Amino acid sequence: MTKRPFDRLRKRLAEVSDLTKAATLLVWDQRVMMPPGGSAARADALGTLSRLAQECFVAPEIGGLLEELRGLEESCDYDSFEASLIRVTRRDYEKATRVPPELVGEMRRAAALALAAWGPAKEDSDFEAFRPHLETNVELRHRYVDCFDPPQETYDVLLDDYEPDMKTAEVRQIFDGLKEQLVPLIQEIGQAGEIDDSFLTGSFDPHEQRELGLEIARRFGYTDEEWRLDQTPHPFMTTPGFGDIRLTSNLRPDDLSSLFATMHEFGHGAYEWGVDPGFARTPLGSGVSLGVHESQSRTWENLVGRSRSFWRYFYPRLQEVFPDEFGAVDEEMFYRAVNKVHPSLIRIDADEVTYNLHIIVRFELEQELIEGRLAVKDLPAAWNARMHEYLGVEVPSDAHGVLQDMHWAAGSLGYFPTYALGNVISVQIWERALEDLGDLDDRFERGEFGDLLEWLHLHLYVLGRKFTPQETIERVTGSRIDAEPYLRYLREKLAPQPA
Ligand code: ZN
């Protein structure tokens, strides 16, 4: 057995990672393969594994090693593997040891109960049945916040779990900029007249959809050696270990949303796939934050997958597979239909422009809830009013409103903003890639996506969690998070052209 403290730390962290990855695999199995009867036993197994992983990580031995390693950290270059691993682990450790295990357990239990109540409450559009659970979750978040040094804003503590080091004030500034420009843009697009997208609903054999999704993913970089694609109602990506990227997609027989879901999850998968293999089994071995992660799913789904050049390449193939649906629809009609901007009620079905306003509504309400400016009982009315104000839609029922997402049931307050931050970051990185690679349209039209994947791999994916999200973005793009490129992109792509 080795005596070097750095090697001892690595060994401990590898064990934590193995336990966490085992839990990841159990969750994947639960959502993809497990018959429903297994749920109680699986909850027990997951509870034990995550408790062991947590205990292993917050052990005093790790704290002691981190102290011992201060000298090594200072003597190594900031960018070195050693300094980065010690720095990132110390940050994770300090956060993890601040929260008493009883509170962690209580939050997990409350979330499980809330999730169980949320499903039927959404089904019956019965907010009252869900209200006490959300009140408990908000109350528990207050206790969680109290574990940390007093922040500038209460919400900072919640946000930090998903977007480390990001401050509420900065997100507010970015989102206010989006709101100011997107609300009028949506009105402008609305006045230009309705785009026909009726042909996007029809009958699309799920087996064919899966094959097409795989065909696209393979073009992007998916290989059978390291990736899988399965089917679930709610698409997701997970990785139980290096060289093992698991995507799921939702094969709905009456539309083609699975193709975009597959491209979206491919983007998440590509990011994890590209992390430096030397970071495996350490806290550096994954994407840096939910926002940066989402920037990559949005890159492959929207910047690539909803581009003209992509469909110039792939639309003939789609017409060949679904001749009855698309035989009479030309490429331009199809392109406009998959980019249709239209205010709607449901976040996950929203287009590139209105999506951000769905997020801003949630971001604002979450802050009001956690700061006690809004009582949980008044949440549905506040939701409906804000949806009307920003998107001009009338919410017919809580199922189509405040109950639509599972995040608050799961206790994930502070998560939503990362979706819109991802949109913003995606275009910053994209513009930087184009500066190096030149125009990619010709390559996309020929079905060649390798240059883009390689650029993202070398400049972003490989960094893993070595730096903070903001440092990572600055290293890749040369600037801090900035909404201007994204707003310019939306306007150029989607604003009505003067006749
Ligand atoms: Zn995503």
XYZ file of C-alpha atoms and ligand atoms in Angstrom:
500
model
C 0.000 0.000 0.000
C 1.249 3.405 -0.953
C 2.013 6.026 1.656
C 1.843 9.233 -0.418
C -1.114 11.321 0.833
C -2.088 12.261 -2.721
C -2.344 8.606 -3.731
C -4.294 7.817 -0.578
C -6.737 10.597 -1.431
C -7.126 9.247 -4.961
C -7.801 5.761 -3.649
C -10.536 7.022 -1.308
C -12.089 9.173 -4.034
C -12.069 6.217 -6.438
C -14.095 4.223 -3.910
C -16.609 7.059 -3.547
C -16.861 7.238 -7.323
C -17.398 3.479 -7.635
C -20.245 3.594 -5.112
C -21.816 6.590 -6.850
C -21.529 4.946 -10.258
C -23.119 1.762 -8.908
C -26.059 3.890 -7.727
C -26.162 5.527 -11.168
C -26.499 2.130 -12.768
C -29.306 1.174 -10.379
C -31.159 4.362 -11.328
C -30.644 3.699 -15.039
C -31.985 0.180 -14.566
C -34.945 1.484 -12.557
C -35.931 3.870 -15.330
C -35.173 1.630 -18.315
C -35.490 -2.067 -17.417
C -36.954 -2.703 -13.964
C -40.505 -4.059 -13.644
C -42.580 -1.755 -11.383
C -42.703 -4.399 -8.653
C -39.038 -3.781 -7.943
C -39.472 -0.191 -6.805
C -39.559 -0.715 -3.017
C -36.510 -2.990 -3.026
C -34.690 -0.604 -5.343
C -35.409 2.358 -3.056
C -33.770 0.446 -0.191
C -30.734 -0.488 -2.264
C -30.317 3.067 -3.539
C -30.719 4.479 -0.033
C -27.939 2.233 1.266
C -25.565 2.883 -1.622
C -25.936 6.651 -1.550
C -25.543 6.722 2.232
C -22.332 4.657 1.959
C -20.998 6.937 -0.765
C -21.795 10.011 1.328
C -20.225 8.543 4.505
C -17.156 7.515 2.580
C -16.756 11.027 1.163
C -17.313 13.062 4.337
C -15.020 10.782 6.392
C -12.549 12.731 8.568
C -9.731 10.896 6.781
C -10.500 12.818 3.586
C -10.582 16.104 5.499
C -7.217 15.248 7.046
C -5.690 14.364 3.684
C -6.937 17.626 2.163
C -5.195 19.517 4.987
C -1.998 17.526 4.518
C -2.080 18.294 0.796
C -2.251 22.096 1.059
C 1.501 22.298 0.478
C 1.352 20.113 -2.639
C -1.583 22.131 -4.004
C 0.311 25.404 -3.577
C 3.497 24.026 -5.142
C 1.673 22.756 -8.241
C 0.495 24.793 -11.179
C -3.183 25.855 -10.878
C -3.960 23.936 -14.103
C -2.196 20.742 -13.014
C -4.146 17.566 -12.302
C -2.913 17.514 -8.697
C -3.837 21.100 -7.806
C -7.175 20.827 -9.601
C -8.137 17.578 -7.915
C -7.269 18.882 -4.450
C -9.029 22.218 -5.056
C -12.231 20.723 -6.461
C -12.375 17.984 -3.846
C -11.899 20.537 -1.056
C -14.804 22.603 -2.354
C -17.062 19.524 -2.589
C -15.917 18.331 0.834
C -16.543 21.651 2.550
C -20.049 21.799 1.108
C -20.850 18.190 1.931
C -19.641 18.357 5.532
C -21.693 21.469 6.313
C -24.996 19.626 5.984
C -25.845 17.226 8.836
C -26.586 13.672 7.579
C -30.006 13.808 9.328
C -31.004 16.792 7.188
C -29.757 15.053 4.033
C -31.871 12.029 4.943
C -34.895 14.169 5.729
C -34.636 16.016 2.404
C -34.346 12.740 0.535
C -37.356 11.222 2.302
C -39.482 14.341 1.842
C -38.597 14.399 -1.862
C -39.574 10.745 -2.267
C -42.959 11.399 -0.620
C -43.484 14.592 -2.604
C -42.697 12.828 -5.874
C -45.149 10.075 -5.020
C -47.856 12.703 -4.334
C -46.946 14.826 -7.357
C -47.794 12.155 -9.967
C -51.456 11.698 -8.958
C -51.828 15.429 -8.124
C -50.727 16.283 -11.666
C -53.000 13.581 -13.087
C -56.010 15.059 -11.216
C -54.814 18.660 -11.598
C -55.146 18.904 -7.820
C -52.632 21.407 -6.437
C -54.074 21.111 -2.907
C -52.974 17.449 -2.756
C -49.414 18.520 -3.558
C -49.293 21.772 -1.544
C -48.230 20.351 1.886
C -45.341 18.493 0.244
C -44.079 21.582 -1.492
C -44.379 23.522 1.773
C -42.208 20.876 3.451
C -39.661 20.998 0.638
C -39.406 24.790 0.866
C -39.094 24.603 4.657
C -36.303 22.014 4.368
C -34.476 24.250 1.879
C -34.474 27.002 4.503
C -32.764 24.641 6.920
C -30.335 23.693 4.164
C -29.500 27.333 3.460
C -28.879 27.883 7.179
C -26.031 25.339 7.048
C -23.913 27.797 5.039
C -22.396 31.237 5.641
C -25.054 33.914 5.136
C -25.198 34.518 1.367
C -25.933 37.792 -0.377
C -29.243 36.316 -1.430
C -30.844 33.159 -0.014
C -31.268 31.763 -3.525
C -27.469 31.840 -4.062
C -27.095 28.736 -1.897
C -29.644 26.753 -3.897
C -28.233 27.855 -7.249
C -24.718 26.879 -6.204
C -25.678 23.188 -6.109
C -26.368 23.213 -9.845
C -24.239 26.092 -11.126
C -21.271 26.345 -8.758
C -20.106 29.896 -7.952
C -22.861 31.505 -10.000
C -24.725 34.269 -8.147
C -28.441 35.014 -8.354
C -27.731 38.649 -9.206
C -25.763 37.636 -12.289
C -28.469 35.240 -13.495
C -31.092 37.942 -12.906
C -29.132 40.382 -15.019
C -28.806 37.862 -17.874
C -32.475 36.888 -17.674
C -33.720 40.491 -17.502
C -31.814 41.083 -20.740
C -33.448 38.029 -22.334
C -36.924 39.024 -21.158
C -36.565 42.562 -22.434
C -35.754 41.378 -25.955
C -37.652 38.102 -26.229
C -41.110 39.313 -25.201
C -41.268 41.783 -28.136
C -39.572 39.279 -30.497
C -42.291 36.719 -29.765
C -44.975 39.316 -30.470
C -43.250 40.284 -33.715
C -43.087 36.642 -34.822
C -46.744 36.138 -33.838
C -47.857 39.059 -35.974
C -46.045 37.697 -39.031
C -48.589 34.904 -39.354
C -48.874 31.236 -38.494
C -46.390 28.681 -39.861
C -47.925 25.376 -40.971
C -46.526 22.498 -38.956
C -49.544 20.187 -39.207
C -47.478 17.541 -41.043
C -45.300 17.067 -37.950
C -48.162 15.166 -36.332
C -49.205 11.913 -37.933
C -48.256 8.294 -37.742
C -44.536 7.603 -37.373
C -43.507 4.016 -36.687
C -41.474 4.057 -33.440
C -39.126 1.389 -34.782
C -38.283 3.594 -37.772
C -37.854 6.581 -35.459
C -35.368 4.662 -33.363
C -33.381 3.653 -36.448
C -33.333 7.252 -37.717
C -32.279 8.530 -34.292
C -29.433 6.022 -34.237
C -28.422 6.942 -37.769
C -28.129 10.604 -36.752
C -26.350 9.814 -33.481
C -23.821 7.635 -35.353
C -23.136 10.497 -37.768
C -22.522 12.728 -34.740
C -20.101 10.275 -33.113
C -22.074 7.533 -31.326
C -20.440 4.090 -31.494
C -21.798 0.713 -30.392
C -18.544 0.173 -28.532
C -19.193 2.949 -25.978
C -22.832 4.030 -26.259
C -26.393 2.678 -25.846
C -29.792 4.057 -26.799
C -32.933 2.902 -24.984
C -36.518 4.031 -24.710
C -38.136 5.858 -21.740
C -41.097 8.270 -21.400
C -38.733 11.026 -20.187
C -35.461 11.057 -22.132
C -32.208 11.316 -20.193
C -28.478 10.573 -20.384
C -26.403 8.864 -17.758
C -22.989 7.282 -17.532
C -22.227 4.459 -15.110
C -18.524 4.681 -15.942
C -15.943 5.800 -18.495
C -16.547 4.376 -21.953
C -20.210 3.695 -21.122
C -22.619 6.412 -22.274
C -26.346 5.652 -21.987
C -28.968 7.678 -23.802
C -32.708 7.284 -23.751
C -35.307 8.757 -26.060
C -39.115 8.880 -26.066
C -40.546 7.172 -29.119
C -43.975 8.813 -29.424
C -45.832 7.228 -32.359
C -47.604 10.420 -33.442
C -44.715 12.871 -33.745
C -40.955 13.087 -34.387
C -39.908 14.614 -31.073
C -37.741 11.528 -30.430
C -35.283 12.676 -33.111
C -34.664 15.954 -31.314
C -34.626 14.224 -27.929
C -31.959 11.813 -29.227
C -29.825 14.696 -30.526
C -30.292 16.522 -27.203
C -29.215 13.536 -25.129
C -26.369 12.857 -27.554
C -25.021 16.314 -26.646
C -25.084 15.465 -22.935
C -23.456 12.136 -23.718
C -20.741 13.649 -25.916
C -19.694 15.969 -23.101
C -19.294 13.075 -20.636
C -17.677 10.892 -23.297
C -15.052 13.555 -24.004
C -13.852 14.179 -20.443
C -10.135 13.410 -20.011
C -9.935 9.639 -19.268
C -7.239 10.457 -16.695
C -10.013 11.981 -14.554
C -11.925 8.688 -14.287
C -12.943 7.756 -10.714
C -12.196 11.269 -9.412
C -14.447 14.297 -8.763
C -12.998 15.860 -11.943
C -14.472 13.147 -14.161
C -17.720 14.727 -15.373
C -19.202 17.838 -16.955
C -18.677 21.018 -14.934
C -22.245 22.198 -14.294
C -25.808 21.719 -15.433
C -25.701 24.974 -17.402
C -22.595 24.041 -19.369
C -24.018 20.542 -19.835
C -27.223 21.957 -21.243
C -25.195 24.172 -23.578
C -23.951 20.976 -25.233
C -27.331 19.245 -25.476
C -28.714 22.437 -27.021
C -25.767 22.668 -29.407
C -26.486 19.252 -30.900
C -30.273 19.555 -30.726
C -30.748 23.150 -31.894
C -27.616 24.698 -33.370
C -26.940 21.530 -35.376
C -30.251 19.633 -35.365
C -32.531 22.549 -36.237
C -30.162 24.115 -38.767
C -30.921 24.386 -42.488
C -27.711 22.618 -43.409
C -28.466 19.621 -41.197
C -31.861 19.145 -42.850
C -30.400 19.674 -46.307
C -28.407 16.562 -45.513
C -31.012 14.540 -43.615
C -34.413 15.561 -44.977
C -34.239 13.345 -48.095
C -33.635 10.394 -45.786
C -36.670 11.348 -43.669
C -38.819 11.650 -46.789
C -37.642 8.236 -47.919
C -38.672 6.635 -44.605
C -41.979 8.512 -44.282
C -43.102 9.137 -47.898
C -46.805 9.464 -47.030
C -46.154 12.180 -44.460
C -43.411 14.171 -46.191
C -43.662 13.359 -49.905
C -45.489 16.631 -50.560
C -43.622 18.754 -47.995
C -40.545 20.544 -49.299
C -37.364 21.029 -47.278
C -37.985 24.708 -46.573
C -41.501 24.012 -45.233
C -40.101 21.305 -43.006
C -37.261 23.516 -41.768
C -39.683 26.286 -40.870
C -42.038 23.870 -39.131
C -39.366 22.411 -36.831
C -38.352 25.978 -35.958
C -41.847 27.312 -35.384
C -42.090 29.848 -32.549
C -45.387 29.733 -30.735
C -46.215 30.570 -27.096
C -47.512 27.467 -25.331
C -48.179 26.062 -21.881
C -45.683 23.225 -21.509
C -41.980 23.897 -21.014
C -40.643 20.660 -22.482
C -42.543 21.203 -25.747
C -41.555 24.867 -26.063
C -39.582 26.260 -29.023
C -36.127 27.854 -28.886
C -37.422 31.362 -28.131
C -40.346 30.919 -25.741
C -38.510 28.218 -23.776
C -36.475 30.865 -21.981
C -39.578 32.632 -20.697
C -40.880 29.360 -19.218
C -37.602 29.251 -17.281
C -37.697 32.886 -16.222
C -41.210 32.409 -14.761
C -39.888 29.520 -12.639
C -36.695 31.358 -11.640
C -38.662 34.367 -10.395
C -41.260 32.317 -8.522
C -38.597 30.160 -6.859
C -36.888 33.253 -5.462
C -40.172 34.625 -4.159
C -40.971 31.279 -2.512
C -37.612 30.877 -0.813
C -37.555 34.492 0.357
C -41.068 34.172 1.778
C -42.481 36.844 -0.523
C -44.873 34.263 -1.977
C -46.801 31.634 0.018
C -47.041 28.153 -1.516
C -50.853 28.401 -1.426
C -50.681 31.452 -3.696
C -48.299 29.823 -6.166
C -50.839 28.653 -8.794
C -52.373 32.134 -9.137
C -48.915 33.719 -9.343
C -47.881 31.146 -11.982
C -50.923 31.790 -14.133
C -50.536 35.563 -13.920
C -46.860 35.435 -14.891
C -47.501 33.059 -17.828
C -50.087 35.504 -19.093
C -47.785 38.460 -18.670
C -44.714 36.945 -20.394
C -46.229 34.543 -22.922
C -49.776 35.793 -23.341
C -51.242 32.350 -22.612
C -54.170 31.435 -20.354
C -53.401 28.437 -18.145
C -56.502 26.200 -18.163
C -55.524 23.937 -15.266
C -52.706 23.367 -12.772
C -51.776 20.169 -14.641
C -50.915 22.428 -17.598
C -49.417 24.988 -15.248
C -47.688 24.838 -11.931
C -47.848 21.026 -11.622
C -46.261 20.178 -14.979
C -42.633 19.674 -13.844
C -41.279 17.232 -11.273
C -38.347 19.428 -10.131
C -40.036 21.084 -7.148
C -41.413 17.742 -5.985
C -37.876 16.371 -6.066
C -36.770 19.327 -3.956
C -34.686 20.740 -6.804
C -35.123 24.463 -6.258
C -32.451 26.450 -8.089
C -32.187 23.945 -10.954
C -34.394 25.600 -13.587
C -32.175 28.593 -14.449
C -29.460 26.238 -15.709
C -31.638 25.343 -18.725
C -31.768 28.910 -20.047
C -28.142 29.557 -19.064
C -27.312 26.554 -21.243
C -29.029 28.182 -24.219
C -27.034 31.358 -23.671
C -23.695 29.548 -23.252
C -24.297 27.286 -26.261
C -24.107 30.158 -28.757
C -21.037 31.714 -27.103
C -19.159 28.439 -27.525
C -20.585 27.890 -31.008
C -19.379 31.284 -32.242
C -15.924 30.547 -30.894
C -15.885 27.176 -32.669
C -16.886 28.827 -35.950
C -14.028 31.299 -35.607
C -11.603 28.364 -35.627
C -13.401 26.026 -38.015
C -14.933 28.464 -40.471
C -18.426 27.975 -41.829
C -19.692 24.493 -41.020
C -22.724 24.475 -43.324
C -20.985 22.715 -46.213
C -19.771 19.994 -43.926
C -23.192 19.548 -42.296
C -24.856 19.347 -45.711
C -22.559 16.420 -46.474
C -23.381 14.782 -43.150
C -19.964 15.566 -41.654
C -20.053 16.563 -37.994
C -16.650 15.248 -36.891
C -14.827 18.599 -37.000
C -17.341 20.150 -34.626
C -17.219 17.194 -32.237
C -13.439 17.221 -32.244
C -13.271 20.970 -31.555
C -15.719 20.730 -28.660
C -13.879 17.695 -27.345
C -10.470 19.379 -27.345
C -11.601 22.780 -26.082
C -14.386 21.951 -23.647
C -15.242 18.319 -22.980
C -11.728 17.284 -22.028
C -11.622 19.838 -19.166
C -14.229 17.970 -17.099
C -14.687 19.622 -13.703
C -11.129 20.919 -13.477
C -12.163 24.580 -13.377
C -15.272 26.401 -12.174
C -18.063 26.787 -14.752
C -17.243 30.473 -15.248
C -13.509 29.712 -15.625
C -14.370 26.945 -18.081
C -16.510 29.262 -20.199
C -13.811 31.932 -20.130
C -11.145 29.449 -21.187
C -13.258 28.208 -24.083
C -14.739 31.502 -25.298
C -12.506 34.234 -23.867
C -15.433 35.940 -22.142
C -17.847 35.628 -19.226
C -21.417 34.444 -19.680
C -23.035 36.886 -22.076
C -26.521 36.746 -23.614
C -25.742 38.950 -26.629
C -24.552 36.207 -29.032
C -27.609 34.102 -28.191
C -30.051 36.970 -28.725
C -28.364 37.823 -32.022
C -28.614 34.177 -33.119
C -32.334 33.957 -32.291
C -33.078 37.205 -34.078
C -31.118 36.250 -37.215
C -32.648 32.812 -37.387
C -36.224 33.434 -36.349
C -37.280 37.090 -36.606
C -39.658 37.708 -39.528
C -37.715 38.908 -42.584
C -38.832 42.234 -44.067
C -40.669 41.471 -47.335
Zn -30.778 18.497 -21.191
